[in-house]
GROMACS .gro file of C-alpha atoms in nm:
model
  233
    1MET     CA    1  -3.543   1.638   4.697
    2ALA     CA    2  -3.873   1.553   4.863
    3ASP     CA    3  -4.064   1.797   4.627
    4HIS     CA    4  -3.880   1.636   4.324
    5VAL     CA    5  -3.973   1.285   4.420
    6GLY     CA    6  -4.324   1.381   4.549
    7ASN     CA    7  -4.421   1.517   4.196
    8LEU     CA    8  -4.271   1.220   4.017
    9GLY     CA    9  -4.594   1.036   3.984
   10GLY     CA   10  -4.776   1.333   3.837
   11ARG     CA   11  -4.492   1.389   3.578
   12LEU     CA   12  -4.508   1.025   3.478
   13ARG     CA   13  -4.880   1.061   3.419
   14ASP     CA   14  -4.837   1.386   3.227
   15VAL     CA   15  -4.574   1.232   2.997
   16ARG     CA   16  -4.786   0.923   2.944
   17LEU     CA   17  -5.092   1.133   2.854
   18THR     CA   18  -4.870   1.345   2.614
   19THR     CA   19  -4.762   1.030   2.429
   20GLY     CA   20  -5.127   0.915   2.402
   21MET     CA   21  -5.042   0.580   2.563
   22SER     CA   22  -5.302   0.425   2.789
   23LEU     CA   23  -5.213   0.310   3.131
   24ARG     CA   24  -5.285  -0.051   3.035
   25GLU     CA   25  -5.056  -0.023   2.732
   26VAL     CA   26  -4.772   0.121   2.947
   27ALA     CA   27  -4.818  -0.166   3.196
   28ARG     CA   28  -4.827  -0.429   2.914
   29GLN     CA   29  -4.495  -0.305   2.763
   30LEU     CA   30  -4.327  -0.286   3.104
   31GLY     CA   31  -4.446  -0.634   3.202
   32VAL     CA   32  -4.622  -0.502   3.519
   33SER     CA   33  -4.990  -0.476   3.631
   34PRO     CA   34  -5.196  -0.168   3.548
   35SER     CA   35  -5.265  -0.117   3.919
   36PHE     CA   36  -4.891  -0.088   3.979
   37VAL     CA   37  -4.858   0.184   3.717
   38SER     CA   38  -5.159   0.362   3.860
   39GLN     CA   39  -4.999   0.353   4.214
   40LEU     CA   40  -4.678   0.510   4.066
   41GLU     CA   41  -4.880   0.792   3.897
   42ASN     CA   42  -5.090   0.861   4.204
   43GLY     CA   43  -4.778   0.879   4.423
   44LYS     CA   44  -4.879   0.583   4.637
   45SER     CA   45  -4.569   0.382   4.545
   46GLN     CA   46  -4.218   0.485   4.443
   47PRO     CA   47  -4.048   0.307   4.145
   48SER     CA   48  -3.703   0.153   4.164
   49VAL     CA   49  -3.467   0.334   3.933
   50ALA     CA   50  -3.469   0.034   3.702
   51THR     CA   51  -3.852   0.076   3.653
   52LEU     CA   52  -3.804   0.457   3.620
   53TYR     CA   53  -3.549   0.400   3.345
   54SER     CA   54  -3.769   0.155   3.168
   55MET     CA   55  -4.055   0.397   3.172
   56ALA     CA   56  -3.833   0.683   3.056
   57GLN     CA   57  -3.716   0.473   2.756
   58LEU     CA   58  -4.079   0.371   2.680
   59LEU     CA   59  -4.209   0.730   2.702
   60ASN     CA   60  -3.891   0.862   2.522
   61VAL     CA   61  -3.786   1.113   2.797
   62SER     CA   62  -3.468   1.121   3.006
   63ILE     CA   63  -3.471   1.027   3.376
   64ASP     CA   64  -3.351   1.379   3.454
   65ASP     CA   65  -3.652   1.514   3.267
   66LEU     CA   66  -3.862   1.328   3.512
   67PHE     CA   67  -3.678   1.485   3.807
   68ALA     CA   68  -3.699   1.837   3.668
   69VAL     CA   69  -3.890   2.110   3.854
   70GLU     CA   70  -4.138   2.143   3.574
   71ALA     CA   71  -4.340   1.854   3.428
   72PRO     CA   72  -4.152   1.744   3.103
   73THR     CA   73  -4.333   1.780   2.782
   74GLY     CA   74  -4.089   1.608   2.553
   75ALA     CA   75  -3.733   1.553   2.452
   76HIS     CA   76  -3.628   1.930   2.472
   77ASP     CA   77  -3.704   1.976   2.844
   78HIS     CA   78  -3.406   2.070   3.056
   79PRO     CA   79  -3.330   1.860   3.367
   80GLU     CA   80  -3.149   1.972   3.679
   81TRP     CA   81  -2.884   1.799   3.870
   82SER     CA   82  -2.799   1.868   4.236
   83SER     CA   83  -2.591   2.181   4.293
   84PRO     CA   84  -2.337   2.207   4.581
   85ASN     CA   85  -2.430   2.569   4.628
   86GLY     CA   86  -2.797   2.496   4.667
   87ASP     CA   87  -2.900   2.723   4.377
   88ALA     CA   88  -3.064   2.451   4.162
   89ALA     CA   89  -3.158   2.148   4.369
   90PRO     CA   90  -3.062   1.940   4.679
   91GLU     CA   91  -2.733   1.761   4.707
   92SER     CA   92  -2.821   1.435   4.543
   93HIS     CA   93  -3.102   1.267   4.348
   94SER     CA   94  -3.270   0.970   4.508
   95HIS     CA   95  -3.542   0.739   4.386
   96ASN     CA   96  -3.715   0.715   4.721
   97GLY     CA   97  -3.608   1.042   4.899
   98SER     CA   98  -3.425   0.853   5.165
   99GLY     CA   99  -3.077   0.807   5.018
  100PRO     CA  100  -2.845   0.816   4.705
  101VAL     CA  101  -2.937   0.677   4.371
  102SER     CA  102  -2.903   0.299   4.313
  103ARG     CA  103  -2.639   0.266   4.033
  104SER     CA  104  -2.744  -0.087   3.971
  105GLU     CA  105  -3.073   0.045   3.840
  106LEU     CA  106  -2.963   0.377   3.667
  107ALA     CA  107  -2.825   0.359   3.324
  108PHE     CA  108  -2.667   0.694   3.280
  109PRO     CA  109  -2.688   1.054   3.424
  110VAL     CA  110  -2.870   1.184   3.122
  111ALA     CA  111  -2.753   1.557   3.143
  112GLY     CA  112  -2.974   1.792   2.941
  113ALA     CA  113  -2.887   2.138   2.792
  114PRO     CA  114  -2.989   2.442   3.000
  115GLY     CA  115  -3.203   2.725   2.877
  116GLU     CA  116  -3.492   2.728   2.639
  117GLY     CA  117  -3.298   2.864   2.347
  118GLY     CA  118  -3.080   2.557   2.296
  119PRO     CA  119  -2.731   2.466   2.425
  120ASP     CA  120  -2.508   2.752   2.547
  121ARG     CA  121  -2.227   2.861   2.320
  122ILE     CA  122  -1.984   2.806   2.598
  123SER     CA  123  -1.987   2.627   2.927
  124VAL     CA  124  -1.737   2.673   3.208
  125THR     CA  125  -1.761   2.477   3.528
  126ARG     CA  126  -1.540   2.505   3.834
  127PRO     CA  127  -1.457   2.272   4.116
  128GLY     CA  128  -1.695   2.309   4.412
  129THR     CA  129  -1.985   2.441   4.198
  130ARG     CA  130  -2.057   2.156   3.970
  131SER     CA  131  -2.364   1.948   3.973
  132ARG     CA  132  -2.320   1.601   4.133
  133LEU     CA  133  -2.505   1.279   4.127
  134GLU     CA  134  -2.418   1.033   4.415
  135MET     CA  135  -2.504   0.656   4.393
  136ASP     CA  136  -2.590   0.433   4.683
  137THR     CA  137  -2.254   0.263   4.609
  138GLY     CA  138  -2.060   0.576   4.699
  139VAL     CA  139  -1.973   0.639   4.328
  140VAL     CA  140  -2.008   1.003   4.231
  141TRP     CA  141  -2.077   1.161   3.887
  142GLU     CA  142  -1.992   1.526   3.853
  143ARG     CA  143  -2.110   1.708   3.541
  144LEU     CA  144  -1.821   1.889   3.367
  145ALA     CA  145  -2.023   2.078   3.102
  146THR     CA  146  -2.380   2.191   3.089
  147ASN     CA  147  -2.414   2.245   2.711
  148THR     CA  148  -2.366   1.881   2.582
  149GLY     CA  149  -2.722   1.840   2.474
  150SER     CA  150  -2.969   1.567   2.556
  151ASP     CA  151  -2.768   1.273   2.412
  152LEU     CA  152  -2.424   1.317   2.566
  153ASP     CA  153  -2.283   1.346   2.908
  154PHE     CA  154  -1.933   1.481   2.988
  155ILE     CA  155  -1.864   1.388   3.356
  156GLU     CA  156  -1.599   1.305   3.609
  157ILE     CA  157  -1.648   0.976   3.791
  158VAL     CA  158  -1.501   0.890   4.129
  159TYR     CA  159  -1.502   0.530   4.263
  160PRO     CA  160  -1.421   0.513   4.641
  161PRO     CA  161  -1.199   0.236   4.755
  162HIS     CA  162  -1.349  -0.113   4.715
  163SER     CA  163  -1.661   0.022   4.550
  164ASN     CA  164  -1.851  -0.128   4.254
  165SER     CA  165  -2.083   0.000   3.995
  166THR     CA  166  -2.357  -0.189   4.158
  167ASN     CA  167  -2.428  -0.323   4.513
  168ASP     CA  168  -2.557  -0.650   4.398
  169GLY     CA  169  -2.293  -0.713   4.125
  170ARG     CA  170  -2.553  -0.679   3.856
  171MET     CA  171  -2.408  -0.600   3.508
  172LEU     CA  172  -2.522  -0.268   3.362
  173GLN     CA  173  -2.663  -0.250   3.002
  174HIS     CA  174  -2.808   0.034   2.810
  175ALA     CA  175  -2.810   0.191   2.461
  176GLY     CA  176  -2.515   0.417   2.348
  177SER     CA  177  -2.147   0.426   2.399
  178GLU     CA  178  -1.896   0.512   2.669
  179PHE     CA  179  -1.547   0.649   2.643
  180GLY     CA  180  -1.332   0.693   2.957
  181TYR     CA  181  -0.985   0.817   3.052
  182LEU     CA  182  -0.864   0.719   3.408
  183LEU     CA  183  -0.678   1.000   3.586
  184GLU     CA  184  -0.596   0.824   3.916
  185GLY     CA  185  -0.613   0.477   4.069
  186GLU     CA  186  -0.730   0.158   3.895
  187LEU     CA  187  -1.059   0.025   3.788
  188GLU     CA  188  -1.144  -0.339   3.687
  189VAL     CA  189  -1.371  -0.308   3.393
  190THR     CA  190  -1.581  -0.611   3.282
  191VAL     CA  191  -1.743  -0.577   2.933
  192GLY     CA  192  -1.925  -0.887   2.829
  193PHE     CA  193  -1.691  -1.183   2.894
  194GLU     CA  194  -1.371  -0.975   2.894
  195VAL     CA  195  -1.212  -0.830   3.206
  196VAL     CA  196  -0.945  -0.551   3.183
  197THR     CA  197  -0.767  -0.355   3.444
  198LEU     CA  198  -0.767   0.015   3.370
  199ARG     CA  199  -0.474   0.219   3.520
  200ALA     CA  200  -0.409   0.582   3.545
  201GLY     CA  201  -0.329   0.727   3.202
  202GLU     CA  202  -0.514   0.441   3.026
  203ALA     CA  203  -0.853   0.491   2.834
  204ILE     CA  204  -1.134   0.264   2.730
  205GLY     CA  205  -1.424   0.278   2.485
  206PHE     CA  206  -1.712   0.025   2.439
  207GLU     CA  207  -2.075  -0.011   2.329
  208SER     CA  208  -2.295   0.021   2.638
  209SER     CA  209  -2.535  -0.228   2.502
  210GLN     CA  210  -2.278  -0.491   2.619
  211PRO     CA  211  -2.326  -0.589   2.983
  212HIS     CA  212  -2.053  -0.403   3.179
  213LEU     CA  213  -1.944  -0.347   3.541
  214PHE     CA  214  -1.680  -0.126   3.714
  215ARG     CA  215  -1.501  -0.223   4.032
  216ASN     CA  216  -1.233  -0.048   4.234
  217LEU     CA  217  -1.043  -0.327   4.418
  218ARG     CA  218  -0.783  -0.103   4.568
  219SER     CA  219  -0.760   0.114   4.884
  220GLU     CA  220  -0.733   0.436   4.686
  221PRO     CA  221  -1.007   0.619   4.498
  222ALA     CA  222  -1.016   0.582   4.120
  223ARG     CA  223  -1.102   0.905   3.929
  224GLY     CA  224  -1.157   0.947   3.563
  225VAL     CA  225  -1.327   1.160   3.295
  226TRP     CA  226  -1.616   0.992   3.097
  227PHE     CA  227  -1.812   1.060   2.786
  228VAL     CA  228  -2.150   0.879   2.777
  229GLN     CA  229  -2.345   0.881   2.461
  230HIS     CA  230  -2.704   0.778   2.488
  231PRO     CA  231  -2.886   0.844   2.160
  232ARG     CA  232  -3.261   0.882   2.157
  233PRO     CA  233  -3.473   0.661   1.930
   0.00000   0.00000   0.00000
């Protein structure tokens, strides 16, 4: 993970230069100072995942593209998640190298298709070998297919007892749609001003542009299967 994070500034700079955007223009659109962007690109400062997500949207790349081993050059690069067997990457992604990802600042896992020849014709994943992304809230995303392309995630989500989407109660909001089916436990789902309790066997779908939040209020884990669509502009 240290190598992934250590090279992040250089990848941000490479992507920005590829787009032709100046450092000052990136800073202006993000609402930050040019010196802050410069520090990010020089590796002197680490961005929050919220800042990273904003930069990814601005530069039209996925967050996983920025954590890939190679510097991304566009929308067709192929990111890597962590692999339990150690073949691909360390156990979990982190924005500062010292802990799990902050879910309050990360919009979606953004899984990309493997291989340079496009998505594989068939993808089979098995328990214990799937790529995982762990949040600082304890919530875990596990990728169920590797050939979904760059605009769709097919994942299993697990919310530990008394866990939330975010540590600070912040509502999440991003482009795209979400469709989920709960296998075990209960989840309180807030979408806009509406609050529903999702129980095992029940499903939900909503536009992710609406502010939303998930909470497990019970003493048992909540586990479900989720489709997250995040179309590129």
